Amino acid sequence: MGEIPVLEVNGRKLTQTAPILLQLAAQYEKFGAINDEETYELLRWLFWDNQKLSGEMATYRFLRTFTPQSDPAVLAWHLARVKDFLGILEQHLGATPFVACGRLTIADMSMCAYLSYPEDETGIDLTASYPNIAAWLDRLAQVPGWKSPYELLPGKRLQKWVA
Ligand SMILES: N[C@@H](CCC(=O)N[C@@H](CS)C(=O)NCC(=O)O)C(=O)O
């Protein structure tokens, strides 16, 4: 598919975030669904996140911060979509502490990823504009073992094209 992430387990290469997370949840019997209704809820949010929230946050961050001379009209189009999707998540998290099933699941893990990069990369002040999302990210950061993206990712950083 020409994409990262790729997780290699015993010589088998797993790709695509959502099925990787589902596989890990099943393997470790943690952070997954315990019945059909929860499975539906997790899949619903994982699909939405892949297509909408993380899909658009990732594209916007890359174009805004790590691409020289991005077209301002294209950036504005992506930012409008990012704001739409953050608005949906903000409303949802006003009514529940975690994304699905009332507890920490792989849906939270999928959705927090691109929201956990520094503000100078995402270009979005979550605390000011999306307080429920900011509070949810704080809750996730309290979970034992949680690490920020740059604590986890080794290697050289990309050049930034915005201040
Ligand atoms: N739906 C995929 C999206 C993964 C994705 O967008 N990966 C980016 C890097 S973060 C990529 O590999 N892009 C390569 C390209 O678009 O050519 C997933 O959830 O794993």
PDB file of C-alpha atoms and ligand atoms in Angstrom:
ATOM      1  CA  MET A   1       0.000   0.000   0.000  1.00  0.00           C
ATOM      2  CA  GLY A   2       3.025   2.264   0.132  1.00  0.00           C
ATOM      3  CA  GLU A   3       2.287   3.588   3.626  1.00  0.00           C
ATOM      4  CA  ILE A   4       3.613   3.543   7.139  1.00  0.00           C
ATOM      5  CA  PRO A   5       3.049   2.308   9.803  1.00  0.00           C
ATOM      6  CA  VAL A   6       4.154  -1.282   9.290  1.00  0.00           C
ATOM      7  CA  LEU A   7       4.392  -3.626  12.272  1.00  0.00           C
ATOM      8  CA  GLU A   8       6.331  -6.836  11.781  1.00  0.00           C
ATOM      9  CA  VAL A   9       5.297  -9.664  14.127  1.00  0.00           C
ATOM     10  CA  ASN A  10       7.064 -13.008  13.796  1.00  0.00           C
ATOM     11  CA  GLY A  11       7.906 -12.263  10.178  1.00  0.00           C
ATOM     12  CA  ARG A  12       4.360 -11.183   9.295  1.00  0.00           C
ATOM     13  CA  LYS A  13       3.994  -7.596   8.135  1.00  0.00           C
ATOM     14  CA  LEU A  14       0.879  -5.829   9.406  1.00  0.00           C
ATOM     15  CA  THR A  15      -0.227  -2.558   7.818  1.00  0.00           C
ATOM     16  CA  GLN A  16      -2.953   0.035   8.350  1.00  0.00           C
ATOM     17  CA  THR A  17      -3.403   1.525  11.805  1.00  0.00           C
ATOM     18  CA  ALA A  18      -6.910   0.277  12.535  1.00  0.00           C
ATOM     19  CA  PRO A  19      -6.376  -3.443  11.883  1.00  0.00           C
ATOM     20  CA  ILE A  20      -2.997  -3.235  13.643  1.00  0.00           C
ATOM     21  CA  LEU A  21      -4.682  -1.770  16.730  1.00  0.00           C
ATOM     22  CA  LEU A  22      -7.457  -4.376  16.583  1.00  0.00           C
ATOM     23  CA  GLN A  23      -4.857  -7.140  16.318  1.00  0.00           C
ATOM     24  CA  LEU A  24      -2.845  -5.798  19.275  1.00  0.00           C
ATOM     25  CA  ALA A  25      -5.978  -5.379  21.403  1.00  0.00           C
ATOM     26  CA  ALA A  26      -6.939  -8.992  20.690  1.00  0.00           C
ATOM     27  CA  GLN A  27      -3.406 -10.268  21.294  1.00  0.00           C
ATOM     28  CA  TYR A  28      -2.960  -8.471  24.641  1.00  0.00           C
ATOM     29  CA  GLU A  29      -6.663  -8.620  25.642  1.00  0.00           C
ATOM     30  CA  LYS A  30      -6.517  -4.914  26.477  1.00  0.00           C
ATOM     31  CA  PHE A  31      -8.145  -1.738  25.183  1.00  0.00           C
ATOM     32  CA  GLY A  32     -10.474  -3.662  22.846  1.00  0.00           C
ATOM     33  CA  ALA A  33     -14.170  -4.510  22.688  1.00  0.00           C
ATOM     34  CA  ILE A  34     -15.850  -7.044  24.951  1.00  0.00           C
ATOM     35  CA  ASN A  35     -19.033  -7.584  22.924  1.00  0.00           C
ATOM     36  CA  ASP A  36     -20.546  -6.990  19.476  1.00  0.00           C
ATOM     37  CA  GLU A  37     -21.973  -3.611  20.404  1.00  0.00           C
ATOM     38  CA  GLU A  38     -18.562  -2.371  21.518  1.00  0.00           C
ATOM     39  CA  THR A  39     -16.937  -3.825  18.413  1.00  0.00           C
ATOM     40  CA  TYR A  40     -19.321  -1.758  16.324  1.00  0.00           C
ATOM     41  CA  GLU A  41     -18.533   1.373  18.376  1.00  0.00           C
ATOM     42  CA  LEU A  42     -14.777   0.916  18.045  1.00  0.00           C
ATOM     43  CA  LEU A  43     -14.966   0.236  14.308  1.00  0.00           C
ATOM     44  CA  ARG A  44     -17.199   3.264  13.827  1.00  0.00           C
ATOM     45  CA  TRP A  45     -14.681   5.587  15.459  1.00  0.00           C
ATOM     46  CA  LEU A  46     -11.624   3.926  13.913  1.00  0.00           C
ATOM     47  CA  PHE A  47     -13.078   4.326  10.401  1.00  0.00           C
ATOM     48  CA  TRP A  48     -14.078   7.926  11.090  1.00  0.00           C
ATOM     49  CA  ASP A  49     -10.659   8.702  12.501  1.00  0.00           C
ATOM     50  CA  ASN A  50      -8.807   7.185   9.546  1.00  0.00           C
ATOM     51  CA  GLN A  51     -10.824   8.945   6.915  1.00  0.00           C
ATOM     52  CA  LYS A  52     -11.562  12.198   8.688  1.00  0.00           C
ATOM     53  CA  LEU A  53      -9.735  13.236  11.856  1.00  0.00           C
ATOM     54  CA  SER A  54      -6.248  11.714  11.622  1.00  0.00           C
ATOM     55  CA  GLY A  55      -6.454  11.553   7.836  1.00  0.00           C
ATOM     56  CA  GLU A  56      -6.977  15.291   7.647  1.00  0.00           C
ATOM     57  CA  MET A  57      -4.833  16.323  10.654  1.00  0.00           C
ATOM     58  CA  ALA A  58      -1.882  14.441   9.148  1.00  0.00           C
ATOM     59  CA  THR A  59      -2.290  16.005   5.733  1.00  0.00           C
ATOM     60  CA  TYR A  60      -2.765  19.506   7.112  1.00  0.00           C
ATOM     61  CA  ARG A  61       0.249  19.237   9.467  1.00  0.00           C
ATOM     62  CA  PHE A  62       2.466  17.950   6.663  1.00  0.00           C
ATOM     63  CA  LEU A  63       1.420  20.616   4.159  1.00  0.00           C
ATOM     64  CA  ARG A  64       1.488  23.460   6.700  1.00  0.00           C
ATOM     65  CA  THR A  65       4.694  22.671   8.527  1.00  0.00           C
ATOM     66  CA  PHE A  66       6.869  20.320   6.537  1.00  0.00           C
ATOM     67  CA  THR A  67       6.215  21.379   2.931  1.00  0.00           C
ATOM     68  CA  PRO A  68       7.847  24.467   1.390  1.00  0.00           C
ATOM     69  CA  GLN A  69       5.531  26.936  -0.333  1.00  0.00           C
ATOM     70  CA  SER A  70       2.215  25.174   0.191  1.00  0.00           C
ATOM     71  CA  ASP A  71      -0.670  26.697  -1.737  1.00  0.00           C
ATOM     72  CA  PRO A  72      -2.571  28.905   0.778  1.00  0.00           C
ATOM     73  CA  ALA A  73      -5.924  27.961  -0.769  1.00  0.00           C
ATOM     74  CA  VAL A  74      -5.174  24.266  -0.352  1.00  0.00           C
ATOM     75  CA  LEU A  75      -4.054  24.851   3.237  1.00  0.00           C
ATOM     76  CA  ALA A  76      -7.249  26.788   3.982  1.00  0.00           C
ATOM     77  CA  TRP A  77      -9.366  23.976   2.523  1.00  0.00           C
ATOM     78  CA  HIS A  78      -7.675  21.371   4.729  1.00  0.00           C
ATOM     79  CA  LEU A  79      -7.844  23.598   7.817  1.00  0.00           C
ATOM     80  CA  ALA A  80     -11.579  24.068   7.381  1.00  0.00           C
ATOM     81  CA  ARG A  81     -12.027  20.301   7.325  1.00  0.00           C
ATOM     82  CA  VAL A  82      -9.749  19.846  10.347  1.00  0.00           C
ATOM     83  CA  LYS A  83     -11.865  22.360  12.262  1.00  0.00           C
ATOM     84  CA  ASP A  84     -15.080  20.586  11.271  1.00  0.00           C
ATOM     85  CA  PHE A  85     -13.783  17.273  12.558  1.00  0.00           C
ATOM     86  CA  LEU A  86     -12.316  18.758  15.743  1.00  0.00           C
ATOM     87  CA  GLY A  87     -15.710  20.351  16.371  1.00  0.00           C
ATOM     88  CA  ILE A  88     -17.376  16.947  16.141  1.00  0.00           C
ATOM     89  CA  LEU A  89     -14.865  15.393  18.534  1.00  0.00           C
ATOM     90  CA  GLU A  90     -15.106  18.381  20.909  1.00  0.00           C
ATOM     91  CA  GLN A  91     -18.874  17.944  21.158  1.00  0.00           C
ATOM     92  CA  HIS A  92     -18.563  14.185  21.630  1.00  0.00           C
ATOM     93  CA  LEU A  93     -15.986  14.527  24.425  1.00  0.00           C
ATOM     94  CA  GLY A  94     -18.232  16.970  26.244  1.00  0.00           C
ATOM     95  CA  ALA A  95     -20.427  13.987  27.072  1.00  0.00           C
ATOM     96  CA  THR A  96     -17.932  11.171  27.657  1.00  0.00           C
ATOM     97  CA  PRO A  97     -14.450  10.900  29.202  1.00  0.00           C
ATOM     98  CA  PHE A  98     -13.153   8.585  26.477  1.00  0.00           C
ATOM     99  CA  VAL A  99     -14.083   8.169  22.825  1.00  0.00           C
ATOM    100  CA  ALA A 100     -15.984   4.875  23.120  1.00  0.00           C
ATOM    101  CA  CYS A 101     -17.185   2.282  25.628  1.00  0.00           C
ATOM    102  CA  GLY A 102     -16.695   4.668  28.597  1.00  0.00           C
ATOM    103  CA  ARG A 103     -13.069   3.641  29.037  1.00  0.00           C
ATOM    104  CA  LEU A 104      -9.686   3.883  27.359  1.00  0.00           C
ATOM    105  CA  THR A 105      -9.687   1.913  24.106  1.00  0.00           C
ATOM    106  CA  ILE A 106      -7.835   1.669  20.821  1.00  0.00           C
ATOM    107  CA  ALA A 107     -10.201   4.341  19.487  1.00  0.00           C
ATOM    108  CA  ASP A 108      -8.587   6.893  21.832  1.00  0.00           C
ATOM    109  CA  MET A 109      -5.137   5.671  20.810  1.00  0.00           C
ATOM    110  CA  SER A 110      -5.921   6.085  17.134  1.00  0.00           C
ATOM    111  CA  MET A 111      -7.476   9.502  17.544  1.00  0.00           C
ATOM    112  CA  CYS A 112      -4.968  11.079  19.923  1.00  0.00           C
ATOM    113  CA  ALA A 113      -2.006  10.502  17.631  1.00  0.00           C
ATOM    114  CA  TYR A 114      -1.908  13.594  15.427  1.00  0.00           C
ATOM    115  CA  LEU A 115      -3.398  15.723  18.207  1.00  0.00           C
ATOM    116  CA  SER A 116      -0.410  14.936  20.417  1.00  0.00           C
ATOM    117  CA  TYR A 117       2.193  16.679  18.280  1.00  0.00           C
ATOM    118  CA  PRO A 118       3.395  20.127  19.427  1.00  0.00           C
ATOM    119  CA  GLU A 119       1.206  23.116  18.657  1.00  0.00           C
ATOM    120  CA  ASP A 120       3.844  24.740  16.443  1.00  0.00           C
ATOM    121  CA  GLU A 121       3.463  21.727  14.111  1.00  0.00           C
ATOM    122  CA  THR A 122      -0.290  21.257  14.188  1.00  0.00           C
ATOM    123  CA  GLY A 123      -1.005  24.996  14.090  1.00  0.00           C
ATOM    124  CA  ILE A 124      -3.959  24.480  16.433  1.00  0.00           C
ATOM    125  CA  ASP A 125      -4.295  25.757  19.998  1.00  0.00           C
ATOM    126  CA  LEU A 126      -6.438  22.980  21.433  1.00  0.00           C
ATOM    127  CA  THR A 127      -6.600  24.424  24.959  1.00  0.00           C
ATOM    128  CA  ALA A 128      -8.048  27.700  23.703  1.00  0.00           C
ATOM    129  CA  SER A 129     -10.412  26.375  21.037  1.00  0.00           C
ATOM    130  CA  TYR A 130     -11.225  22.779  21.990  1.00  0.00           C
ATOM    131  CA  PRO A 131     -11.115  22.473  25.810  1.00  0.00           C
ATOM    132  CA  ASN A 132     -12.845  19.070  25.928  1.00  0.00           C
ATOM    133  CA  ILE A 133     -10.256  17.646  23.537  1.00  0.00           C
ATOM    134  CA  ALA A 134      -7.420  19.234  25.547  1.00  0.00           C
ATOM    135  CA  ALA A 135      -8.821  17.743  28.783  1.00  0.00           C
ATOM    136  CA  TRP A 136      -9.152  14.315  27.128  1.00  0.00           C
ATOM    137  CA  LEU A 137      -5.512  14.476  25.950  1.00  0.00           C
ATOM    138  CA  ASP A 138      -4.498  15.354  29.524  1.00  0.00           C
ATOM    139  CA  ARG A 139      -6.412  12.292  30.778  1.00  0.00           C
ATOM    140  CA  LEU A 140      -4.591  10.092  28.261  1.00  0.00           C
ATOM    141  CA  ALA A 141      -1.235  11.545  29.294  1.00  0.00           C
ATOM    142  CA  GLN A 142      -1.960  10.391  32.888  1.00  0.00           C
ATOM    143  CA  VAL A 143      -2.255   6.744  31.817  1.00  0.00           C
ATOM    144  CA  PRO A 144       0.761   4.765  33.080  1.00  0.00           C
ATOM    145  CA  GLY A 145       3.197   4.165  30.219  1.00  0.00           C
ATOM    146  CA  TRP A 146       1.864   6.960  28.004  1.00  0.00           C
ATOM    147  CA  LYS A 147       4.528   8.651  25.908  1.00  0.00           C
ATOM    148  CA  SER A 148       4.345  11.618  23.580  1.00  0.00           C
ATOM    149  CA  PRO A 149       5.075  11.043  19.867  1.00  0.00           C
ATOM    150  CA  TYR A 150       8.583  12.452  20.013  1.00  0.00           C
ATOM    151  CA  GLU A 151       9.425  10.323  23.048  1.00  0.00           C
ATOM    152  CA  LEU A 152       8.512   7.288  20.956  1.00  0.00           C
ATOM    153  CA  LEU A 153       9.814   8.225  17.512  1.00  0.00           C
ATOM    154  CA  PRO A 154      13.538   7.871  16.970  1.00  0.00           C
ATOM    155  CA  GLY A 155      15.523   9.540  14.211  1.00  0.00           C
ATOM    156  CA  LYS A 156      16.164  12.845  12.576  1.00  0.00           C
ATOM    157  CA  ARG A 157      13.421  15.480  12.626  1.00  0.00           C
ATOM    158  CA  LEU A 158      12.007  16.942   9.409  1.00  0.00           C
ATOM    159  CA  GLN A 159      12.810  20.525   8.508  1.00  0.00           C
ATOM    160  CA  LYS A 160      10.035  22.955   9.476  1.00  0.00           C
ATOM    161  CA  TRP A 161       8.950  25.605   6.997  1.00  0.00           C
ATOM    162  CA  VAL A 162       6.915  27.727   9.391  1.00  0.00           C
ATOM    163  CA  ALA A 163       8.094  29.654  12.440  1.00  0.00           C
TER     164      ALA A 163
HETATM  165  N1  LIG B   1      -4.842   4.714   6.571  1.00  0.00           N
HETATM  166  C1  LIG B   1      -3.421   4.638   6.845  1.00  0.00           C
HETATM  167  C2  LIG B   1      -2.787   5.993   6.665  1.00  0.00           C
HETATM  168  C3  LIG B   1      -1.316   5.953   6.890  1.00  0.00           C
HETATM  169  C4  LIG B   1      -0.628   7.164   6.304  1.00  0.00           C
HETATM  170  O1  LIG B   1      -1.256   8.118   5.835  1.00  0.00           O
HETATM  171  N2  LIG B   1       0.694   7.117   6.329  1.00  0.00           N
HETATM  172  C5  LIG B   1       1.477   8.183   5.739  1.00  0.00           C
HETATM  173  C6  LIG B   1       2.541   8.664   6.701  1.00  0.00           C
HETATM  174  S1  LIG B   1       1.837   9.205   8.198  1.00  0.00           S
HETATM  175  C7  LIG B   1       2.188   7.629   4.517  1.00  0.00           C
HETATM  176  O2  LIG B   1       2.722   6.550   4.568  1.00  0.00           O
HETATM  177  N3  LIG B   1       2.186   8.378   3.442  1.00  0.00           N
HETATM  178  C8  LIG B   1       2.881   8.003   2.255  1.00  0.00           C
HETATM  179  C9  LIG B   1       2.242   8.568   1.018  1.00  0.00           C
HETATM  180  O3  LIG B   1       1.123   9.119   1.117  1.00  0.00           O
HETATM  181  O4  LIG B   1       2.857   8.426  -0.030  1.00  0.00           O
HETATM  182  C10 LIG B   1      -3.216   4.119   8.263  1.00  0.00           C
HETATM  183  O5  LIG B   1      -4.046   4.425   9.120  1.00  0.00           O
HETATM  184  O6  LIG B   1      -2.251   3.393   8.519  1.00  0.00           O
END
